[in-house]
Short mmCIF file of C-alpha atoms in Angstrom, two decimals:
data_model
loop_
_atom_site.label_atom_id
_atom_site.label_comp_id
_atom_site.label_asym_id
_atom_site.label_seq_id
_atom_site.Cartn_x
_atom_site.Cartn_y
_atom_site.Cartn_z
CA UNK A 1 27.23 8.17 -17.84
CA UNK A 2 27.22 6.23 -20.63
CA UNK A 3 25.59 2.66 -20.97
CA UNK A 4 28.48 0.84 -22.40
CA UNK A 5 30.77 2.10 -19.07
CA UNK A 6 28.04 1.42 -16.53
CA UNK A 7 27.07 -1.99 -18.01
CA UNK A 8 30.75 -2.86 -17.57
CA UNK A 9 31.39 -1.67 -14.19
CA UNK A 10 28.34 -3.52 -13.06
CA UNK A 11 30.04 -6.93 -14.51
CA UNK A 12 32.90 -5.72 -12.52
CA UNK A 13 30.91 -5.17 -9.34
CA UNK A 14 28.76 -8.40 -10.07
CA UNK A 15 32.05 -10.73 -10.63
CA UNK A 16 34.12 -9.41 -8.09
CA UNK A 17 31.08 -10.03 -5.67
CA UNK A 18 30.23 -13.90 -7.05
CA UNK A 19 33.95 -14.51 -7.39
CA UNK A 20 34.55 -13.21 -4.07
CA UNK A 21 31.71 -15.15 -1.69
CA UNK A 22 31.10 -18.74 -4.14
CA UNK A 23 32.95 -21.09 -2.25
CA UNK A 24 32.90 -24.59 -3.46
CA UNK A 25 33.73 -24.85 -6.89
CA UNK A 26 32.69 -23.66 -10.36
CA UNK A 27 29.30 -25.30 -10.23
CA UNK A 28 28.07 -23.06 -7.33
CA UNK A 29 28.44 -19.97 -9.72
CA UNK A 30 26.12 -21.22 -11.95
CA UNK A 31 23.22 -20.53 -9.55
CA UNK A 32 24.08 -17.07 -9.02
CA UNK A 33 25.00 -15.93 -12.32
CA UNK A 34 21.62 -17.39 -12.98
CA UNK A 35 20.14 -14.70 -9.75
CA UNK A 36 22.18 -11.59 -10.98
CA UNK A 37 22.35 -12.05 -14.75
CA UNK A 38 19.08 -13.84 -15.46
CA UNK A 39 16.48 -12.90 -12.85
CA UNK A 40 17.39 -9.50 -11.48
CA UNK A 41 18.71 -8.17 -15.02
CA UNK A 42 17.55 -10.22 -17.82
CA UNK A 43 20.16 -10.51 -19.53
CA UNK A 44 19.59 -13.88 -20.98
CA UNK A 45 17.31 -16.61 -20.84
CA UNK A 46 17.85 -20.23 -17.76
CA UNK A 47 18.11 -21.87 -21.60
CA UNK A 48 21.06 -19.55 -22.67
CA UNK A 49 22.70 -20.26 -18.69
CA UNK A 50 22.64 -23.38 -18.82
CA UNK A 51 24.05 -24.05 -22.70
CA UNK A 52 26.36 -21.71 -21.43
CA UNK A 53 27.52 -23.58 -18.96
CA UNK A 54 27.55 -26.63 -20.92
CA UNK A 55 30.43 -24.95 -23.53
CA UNK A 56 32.01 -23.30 -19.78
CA UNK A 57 32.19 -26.81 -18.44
CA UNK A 58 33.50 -28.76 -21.87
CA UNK A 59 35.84 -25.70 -22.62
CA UNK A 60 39.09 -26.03 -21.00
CA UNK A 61 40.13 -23.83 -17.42
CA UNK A 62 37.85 -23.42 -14.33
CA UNK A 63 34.59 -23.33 -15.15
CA UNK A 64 33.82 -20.20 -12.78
CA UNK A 65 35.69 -18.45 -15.26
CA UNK A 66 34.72 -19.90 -17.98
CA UNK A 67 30.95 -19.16 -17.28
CA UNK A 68 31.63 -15.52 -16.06
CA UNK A 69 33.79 -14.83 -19.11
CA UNK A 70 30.99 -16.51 -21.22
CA UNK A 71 28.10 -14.33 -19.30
CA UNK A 72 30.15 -10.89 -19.70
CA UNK A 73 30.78 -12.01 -23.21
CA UNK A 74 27.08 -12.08 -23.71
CA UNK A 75 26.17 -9.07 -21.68
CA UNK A 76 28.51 -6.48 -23.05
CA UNK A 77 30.96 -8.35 -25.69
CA UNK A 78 34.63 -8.80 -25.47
CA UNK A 79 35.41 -5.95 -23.47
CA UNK A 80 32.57 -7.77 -21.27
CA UNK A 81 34.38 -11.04 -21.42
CA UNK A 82 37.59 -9.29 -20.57
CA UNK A 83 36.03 -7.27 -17.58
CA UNK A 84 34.58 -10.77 -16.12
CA UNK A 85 37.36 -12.94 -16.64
CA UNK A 86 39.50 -10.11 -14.98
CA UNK A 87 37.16 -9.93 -12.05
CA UNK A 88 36.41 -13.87 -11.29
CA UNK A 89 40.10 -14.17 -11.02
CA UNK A 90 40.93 -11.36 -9.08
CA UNK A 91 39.46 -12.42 -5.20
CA UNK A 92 40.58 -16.04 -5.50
CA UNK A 93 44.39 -14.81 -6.47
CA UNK A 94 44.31 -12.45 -3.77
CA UNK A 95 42.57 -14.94 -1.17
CA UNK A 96 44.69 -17.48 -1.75
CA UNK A 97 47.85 -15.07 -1.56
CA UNK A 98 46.72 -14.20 2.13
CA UNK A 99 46.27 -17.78 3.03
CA UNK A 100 49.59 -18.58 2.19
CA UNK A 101 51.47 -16.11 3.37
CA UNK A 102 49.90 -16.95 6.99
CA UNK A 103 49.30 -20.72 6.38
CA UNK A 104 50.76 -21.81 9.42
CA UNK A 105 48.55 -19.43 11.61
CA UNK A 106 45.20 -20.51 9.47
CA UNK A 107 46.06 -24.30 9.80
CA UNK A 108 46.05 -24.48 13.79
CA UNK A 109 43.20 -22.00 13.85
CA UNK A 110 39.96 -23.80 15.44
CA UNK A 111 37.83 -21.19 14.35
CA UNK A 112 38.76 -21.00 10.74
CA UNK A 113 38.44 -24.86 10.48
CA UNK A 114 34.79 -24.36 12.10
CA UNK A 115 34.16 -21.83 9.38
CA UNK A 116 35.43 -23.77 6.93
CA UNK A 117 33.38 -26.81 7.74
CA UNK A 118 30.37 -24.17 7.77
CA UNK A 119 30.97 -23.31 4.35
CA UNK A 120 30.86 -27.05 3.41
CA UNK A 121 27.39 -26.59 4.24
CA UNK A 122 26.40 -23.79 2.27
CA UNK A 123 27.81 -25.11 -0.94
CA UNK A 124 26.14 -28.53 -0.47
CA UNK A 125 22.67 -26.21 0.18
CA UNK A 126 23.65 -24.12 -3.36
CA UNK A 127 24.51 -27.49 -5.73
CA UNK A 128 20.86 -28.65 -4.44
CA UNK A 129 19.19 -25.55 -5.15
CA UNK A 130 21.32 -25.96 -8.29
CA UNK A 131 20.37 -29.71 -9.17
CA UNK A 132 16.51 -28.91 -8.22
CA UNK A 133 16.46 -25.91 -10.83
CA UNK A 134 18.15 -28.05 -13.48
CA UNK A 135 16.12 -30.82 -12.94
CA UNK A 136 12.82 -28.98 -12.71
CA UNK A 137 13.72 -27.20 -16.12
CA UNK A 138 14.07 -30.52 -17.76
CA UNK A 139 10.88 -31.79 -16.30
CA UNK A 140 9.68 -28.82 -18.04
CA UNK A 141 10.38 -30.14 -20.89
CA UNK A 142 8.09 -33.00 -20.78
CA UNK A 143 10.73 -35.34 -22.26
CA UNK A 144 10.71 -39.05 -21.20
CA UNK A 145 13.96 -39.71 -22.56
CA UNK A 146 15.72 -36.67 -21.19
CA UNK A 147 13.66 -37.36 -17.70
CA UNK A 148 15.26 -41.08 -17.45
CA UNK A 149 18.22 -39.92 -17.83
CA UNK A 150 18.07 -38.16 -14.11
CA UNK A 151 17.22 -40.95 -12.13
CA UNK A 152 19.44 -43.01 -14.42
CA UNK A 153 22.50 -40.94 -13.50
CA UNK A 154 21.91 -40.89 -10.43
CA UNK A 155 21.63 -44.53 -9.91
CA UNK A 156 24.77 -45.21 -12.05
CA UNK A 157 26.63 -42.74 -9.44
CA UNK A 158 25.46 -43.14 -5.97
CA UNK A 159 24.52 -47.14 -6.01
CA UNK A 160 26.87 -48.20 -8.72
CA UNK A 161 29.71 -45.59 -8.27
CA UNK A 162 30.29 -45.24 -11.84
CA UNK A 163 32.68 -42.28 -12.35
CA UNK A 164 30.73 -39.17 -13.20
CA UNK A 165 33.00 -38.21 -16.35
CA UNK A 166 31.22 -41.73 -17.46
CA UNK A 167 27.88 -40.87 -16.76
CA UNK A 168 28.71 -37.61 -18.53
CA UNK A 169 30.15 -39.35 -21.37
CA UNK A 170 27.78 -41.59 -21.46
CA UNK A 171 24.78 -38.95 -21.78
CA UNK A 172 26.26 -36.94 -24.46
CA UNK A 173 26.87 -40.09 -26.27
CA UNK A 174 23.15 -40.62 -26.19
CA UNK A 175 21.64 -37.19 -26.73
CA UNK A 176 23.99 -36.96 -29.73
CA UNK A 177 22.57 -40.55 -30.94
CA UNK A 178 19.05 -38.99 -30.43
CA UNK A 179 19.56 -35.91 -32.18
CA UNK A 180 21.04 -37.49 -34.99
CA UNK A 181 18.20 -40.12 -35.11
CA UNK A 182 15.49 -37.23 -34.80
CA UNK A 183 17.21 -35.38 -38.11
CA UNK A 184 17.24 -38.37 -39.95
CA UNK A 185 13.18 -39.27 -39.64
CA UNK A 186 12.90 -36.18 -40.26
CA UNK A 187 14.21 -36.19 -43.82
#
């Protein structure tokens, strides 16, 4: 078989799968594109993730999609991009198709709440794992400014609760201000 057609049904399988069993949100995609795509295949660096989803996250649309789009794009080009985008849309359409067609019977259902509330859970447990790796990698980096800015943030949000598309502004606003700084001493 040839390499371009098993690449691509791989991003198939691979995004149907992650699409399929990431509840939670966009963010808790991010740690297992970084387990299929990065650490099982190699298919790009935790650098190239995570200014990947940067541009998924500041792009406009979900950023699940965004990111898988973005990680097919980069594995096997647009027909990549196309294959992912297809697939990370795919079991959330059809999920939520199902739950609203028997909505009434899930509401009332004590054992789908309890499963639901169970899946709370196991997002929170993926966003740490998440937040560790992230933060980890920019300990890596062995950058005091980029370092402050963790505990920073995280003060400004959870004693302060300052919005977190403030923080967010607020960071860019300064990393921008320091790379611009850094290229002018440098000339």
């Amino acid at each position: 078989m040839n390499q371009n057609i098993k690449k691509n049904i791989w991003l198939l399988g691979v995004n149907l799968f992650i699409s399929a069993f990431t509840f939670g949100g966009g963010y808790v995609v991010v740690p297992m594109i970084r387990r299929y795509f990065v650490l099982k295949k190699k298919l790009f660096s935790e650098e190239e993730l995570i200014e990947m989803a940067a541009v998924a996250q500041s792009t406009p649309g979900a950023i699940a999609i965004n990111l898988s789009s973005l990680a097919g794009y980069r594995t096997a080009g647009f027909a990549g991009a196309a294959i992912s985008c297809i697939a990370a849309v795919l079991p959330p359409l059809i999920i939520l198709g199902i739950v609203s067609a028997f909505y009434s019977i899930f509401i009332s259902n004590a054992v789908i709440a309890a499963v639901l509330k169970g899946m709370e859970a196991g997002v929170a447990a993926v966003m740490v794992d998440l937040i560790v790796d992230m933060c980890a990698m920019i300990l890596k980096e062995k950058n005091i400014f980029l370092s402050a800015l963790i505990p920073a943030a995280f003060i400004a949000n959870f004693i302060f609760q300052i919005n977190a598309i403030y923080i967010l502004i607020v960071c860019c606003l300064l990393c921008v201000v320091r790379v611009v700084l850094k290229k002018r001493n440098k000339q």
